[in-house]
């Protein structure tokens, strides 16, 4: 049997490289961009294990669950880690990062999540980047949820390792991701004897066998459908215009916060300040005694297509996520979500 998703010409090295170039333009970066063949956890872990080791002293900023994961990876690499923990309903400030760096001048690695879709906050990377660069530390950024929803500018912000994924605001597949790598980061990895080599986690393999070799021969067979999906969503962003795409996400986030406050019934934004709220998703706190997972279940029974989910882990009973990203970043989707939540709230 034939199928349009199966009977495709093999993806050439030149085509693969052209998609990397388009991702680099999306990020306005002159750094090397490596597209990795897996969900974003692949380059997120690979970048930490490549750049960190027993001699590393890291400042790990925690504004949500992914920051906690990065601290675990850093410690597993043998790094000394100082956690800067910020309440999940807020964002970290450049001043807080500066104070932590001043308290521990030996810090040479800083890890941060730009937007935590799981908790709904976003951190001011444009303000934090210069503080990290002045200190001289390597700057690692998880921009998986933020790319497409708000500016992501590795070069302008002094980010050395910037990881993105296609599955949220870019509106693409989950099985492909990318990382931009500065010359400083490549040098740090090359000097790290514990950096993964001949491994699916190895970024150095991609540098030596792909980038340094002129991008003429791929390391392994690419995930063709995911690569074509990534190319398609970059094309869509280019056609609409990045500014317009980001404006849609910002508008959806603002409408969700305003609509929830007007809705009544006890729901309220989880992130206290609108300036700290991520455009990619809005998190809501349920009223006392109202279980978030059950409320979401009732709302989805009203309309199963809505981008609603209960919070994860310890937040499952008290947080709701409105995932207004990609195609769902629209006033129509926000209105439908609010209508379903209102219908699902218990009546007094």
mmCIF file of C-alpha atoms in Angstrom, residues 86-238:
data_model
loop_
_atom_site.group_PDB
_atom_site.id
_atom_site.type_symbol
_atom_site.label_atom_id
_atom_site.label_comp_id
_atom_site.label_asym_id
_atom_site.label_seq_id
_atom_site.Cartn_x
_atom_site.Cartn_y
_atom_site.Cartn_z
ATOM 1 C CA UNK A 86 11.373 31.379 43.165
ATOM 2 C CA UNK A 87 7.658 30.906 43.971
ATOM 3 C CA UNK A 88 5.985 29.284 40.980
ATOM 4 C CA UNK A 89 3.420 32.090 40.814
ATOM 5 C CA UNK A 90 6.152 34.646 40.031
ATOM 6 C CA UNK A 91 9.253 35.201 37.895
ATOM 7 C CA UNK A 92 12.894 35.517 38.881
ATOM 8 C CA UNK A 93 14.455 38.972 38.577
ATOM 9 C CA UNK A 94 17.822 40.024 37.202
ATOM 10 C CA UNK A 95 18.599 41.456 40.642
ATOM 11 C CA UNK A 96 18.038 38.071 42.292
ATOM 12 C CA UNK A 97 20.326 36.393 39.772
ATOM 13 C CA UNK A 98 22.954 39.094 40.294
ATOM 14 C CA UNK A 99 22.806 38.657 44.063
ATOM 15 C CA UNK A 100 23.271 34.893 43.767
ATOM 16 C CA UNK A 101 26.248 35.343 41.454
ATOM 17 C CA UNK A 102 27.810 37.870 43.821
ATOM 18 C CA UNK A 103 27.324 35.510 46.757
ATOM 19 C CA UNK A 104 29.022 32.674 44.848
ATOM 20 C CA UNK A 105 31.587 34.235 42.485
ATOM 21 C CA UNK A 106 32.846 30.766 41.498
ATOM 22 C CA UNK A 107 29.653 30.090 39.518
ATOM 23 C CA UNK A 108 30.504 29.416 35.872
ATOM 24 C CA UNK A 109 27.199 28.002 34.573
ATOM 25 C CA UNK A 110 23.658 29.388 34.829
ATOM 26 C CA UNK A 111 20.576 27.390 33.857
ATOM 27 C CA UNK A 112 17.172 28.972 33.397
ATOM 28 C CA UNK A 113 13.780 28.216 31.875
ATOM 29 C CA UNK A 114 12.426 31.088 29.813
ATOM 30 C CA UNK A 115 8.708 30.216 29.987
ATOM 31 C CA UNK A 116 7.435 27.461 32.267
ATOM 32 C CA UNK A 117 4.292 26.259 30.506
ATOM 33 C CA UNK A 118 3.648 23.974 33.487
ATOM 34 C CA UNK A 119 3.340 26.892 35.896
ATOM 35 C CA UNK A 120 2.481 29.701 33.482
ATOM 36 C CA UNK A 121 5.292 32.120 34.298
ATOM 37 C CA UNK A 122 7.979 33.646 32.089
ATOM 38 C CA UNK A 123 11.353 35.020 33.120
ATOM 39 C CA UNK A 124 12.947 38.287 31.875
ATOM 40 C CA UNK A 125 15.853 36.778 29.951
ATOM 41 C CA UNK A 126 16.657 40.056 28.176
ATOM 42 C CA UNK A 127 17.457 41.542 31.607
ATOM 43 C CA UNK A 128 19.137 38.459 33.058
ATOM 44 C CA UNK A 129 21.439 37.742 30.106
ATOM 45 C CA UNK A 130 23.724 40.777 30.550
ATOM 46 C CA UNK A 131 24.081 39.999 34.274
ATOM 47 C CA UNK A 132 25.202 36.445 33.496
ATOM 48 C CA UNK A 133 27.544 37.576 30.729
ATOM 49 C CA UNK A 134 29.171 40.250 32.933
ATOM 50 C CA UNK A 135 29.832 37.543 35.519
ATOM 51 C CA UNK A 136 31.427 35.395 32.802
ATOM 52 C CA UNK A 137 29.255 32.311 33.296
ATOM 53 C CA UNK A 138 27.966 30.090 30.505
ATOM 54 C CA UNK A 139 24.249 30.723 30.010
ATOM 55 C CA UNK A 140 21.903 27.771 29.303
ATOM 56 C CA UNK A 141 18.290 28.524 28.405
ATOM 57 C CA UNK A 142 15.224 26.341 27.941
ATOM 58 C CA UNK A 143 13.127 28.259 25.386
ATOM 59 C CA UNK A 144 11.002 25.267 24.358
ATOM 60 C CA UNK A 145 7.700 26.824 25.420
ATOM 61 C CA UNK A 146 8.540 30.450 24.682
ATOM 62 C CA UNK A 147 9.757 30.263 21.078
ATOM 63 C CA UNK A 148 7.025 31.559 18.814
ATOM 64 C CA UNK A 149 5.023 33.035 21.691
ATOM 65 C CA UNK A 150 7.533 35.717 22.681
ATOM 66 C CA UNK A 151 10.969 36.890 21.498
ATOM 67 C CA UNK A 152 13.829 34.393 21.798
ATOM 68 C CA UNK A 153 17.145 36.081 20.916
ATOM 69 C CA UNK A 154 20.222 34.070 21.932
ATOM 70 C CA UNK A 155 22.771 36.474 20.458
ATOM 71 C CA UNK A 156 21.234 39.674 21.810
ATOM 72 C CA UNK A 157 20.753 38.143 25.260
ATOM 73 C CA UNK A 158 24.148 36.409 25.539
ATOM 74 C CA UNK A 159 22.700 32.893 25.667
ATOM 75 C CA UNK A 160 25.285 30.168 24.991
ATOM 76 C CA UNK A 161 22.981 27.148 24.806
ATOM 77 C CA UNK A 162 19.403 27.847 23.734
ATOM 78 C CA UNK A 163 17.070 24.871 23.325
ATOM 79 C CA UNK A 164 13.768 25.101 21.468
ATOM 80 C CA UNK A 165 11.016 22.660 20.544
ATOM 81 C CA UNK A 166 8.361 22.738 17.862
ATOM 82 C CA UNK A 167 5.373 21.361 19.742
ATOM 83 C CA UNK A 168 4.036 24.413 21.581
ATOM 84 C CA UNK A 169 3.811 27.955 20.198
ATOM 85 C CA UNK A 170 5.421 26.933 16.905
ATOM 86 C CA UNK A 171 2.498 24.574 16.338
ATOM 87 C CA UNK A 172 4.657 21.712 15.093
ATOM 88 C CA UNK A 173 5.561 18.124 15.976
ATOM 89 C CA UNK A 174 6.920 17.027 19.343
ATOM 90 C CA UNK A 175 9.554 14.693 17.928
ATOM 91 C CA UNK A 176 12.074 17.281 16.751
ATOM 92 C CA UNK A 177 13.958 20.056 18.543
ATOM 93 C CA UNK A 178 16.970 22.307 18.155
ATOM 94 C CA UNK A 179 19.750 23.992 20.086
ATOM 95 C CA UNK A 180 21.847 27.024 19.250
ATOM 96 C CA UNK A 181 25.424 26.739 20.496
ATOM 97 C CA UNK A 182 27.903 29.578 20.991
ATOM 98 C CA UNK A 183 31.638 29.255 20.418
ATOM 99 C CA UNK A 184 32.131 29.500 24.196
ATOM 100 C CA UNK A 185 29.793 26.569 24.713
ATOM 101 C CA UNK A 186 31.566 24.459 22.083
ATOM 102 C CA UNK A 187 34.891 25.206 23.782
ATOM 103 C CA UNK A 188 33.473 24.236 27.179
ATOM 104 C CA UNK A 189 32.200 20.930 25.790
ATOM 105 C CA UNK A 190 35.462 20.185 23.981
ATOM 106 C CA UNK A 191 37.356 20.684 27.254
ATOM 107 C CA UNK A 192 34.959 18.475 29.227
ATOM 108 C CA UNK A 193 36.301 14.901 29.435
ATOM 109 C CA UNK A 194 32.869 13.715 30.573
ATOM 110 C CA UNK A 195 30.966 15.161 27.606
ATOM 111 C CA UNK A 196 28.988 12.417 25.826
ATOM 112 C CA UNK A 197 30.708 11.068 22.722
ATOM 113 C CA UNK A 198 29.394 8.532 20.174
ATOM 114 C CA UNK A 199 26.084 8.975 21.948
ATOM 115 C CA UNK A 200 22.607 10.146 21.007
ATOM 116 C CA UNK A 201 23.129 12.830 23.679
ATOM 117 C CA UNK A 202 26.347 14.087 22.100
ATOM 118 C CA UNK A 203 26.293 17.566 20.617
ATOM 119 C CA UNK A 204 30.038 17.322 19.969
ATOM 120 C CA UNK A 205 29.369 14.470 17.542
ATOM 121 C CA UNK A 206 27.142 16.806 15.546
ATOM 122 C CA UNK A 207 29.776 19.529 15.570
ATOM 123 C CA UNK A 208 32.653 17.337 14.471
ATOM 124 C CA UNK A 209 30.855 15.022 12.060
ATOM 125 C CA UNK A 210 28.257 17.442 10.692
ATOM 126 C CA UNK A 211 29.119 21.125 11.150
ATOM 127 C CA UNK A 212 32.919 20.910 10.881
ATOM 128 C CA UNK A 213 32.573 18.480 7.970
ATOM 129 C CA UNK A 214 30.595 21.028 5.959
ATOM 130 C CA UNK A 215 27.110 19.613 6.641
ATOM 131 C CA UNK A 216 27.371 17.211 3.715
ATOM 132 C CA UNK A 217 26.673 13.861 5.424
ATOM 133 C CA UNK A 218 24.154 13.269 8.216
ATOM 134 C CA UNK A 219 25.135 11.269 11.281
ATOM 135 C CA UNK A 220 22.125 8.979 10.918
ATOM 136 C CA UNK A 221 18.830 8.749 9.091
ATOM 137 C CA UNK A 222 16.769 11.802 10.029
ATOM 138 C CA UNK A 223 13.217 11.676 11.349
ATOM 139 C CA UNK A 224 11.851 12.732 7.986
ATOM 140 C CA UNK A 225 8.224 13.456 8.828
ATOM 141 C CA UNK A 226 9.187 15.462 11.897
ATOM 142 C CA UNK A 227 11.754 17.444 9.923
ATOM 143 C CA UNK A 228 9.186 18.261 7.260
ATOM 144 C CA UNK A 229 6.746 19.223 10.011
ATOM 145 C CA UNK A 230 9.328 21.554 11.542
ATOM 146 C CA UNK A 231 9.979 23.114 8.156
ATOM 147 C CA UNK A 232 6.244 23.592 7.599
ATOM 148 C CA UNK A 233 5.668 25.338 10.924
ATOM 149 C CA UNK A 234 8.665 27.641 10.346
ATOM 150 C CA UNK A 235 7.219 28.462 6.919
ATOM 151 C CA UNK A 236 3.869 29.229 8.539
ATOM 152 C CA UNK A 237 5.480 31.565 11.078
ATOM 153 C CA UNK A 238 7.442 33.272 8.311
#
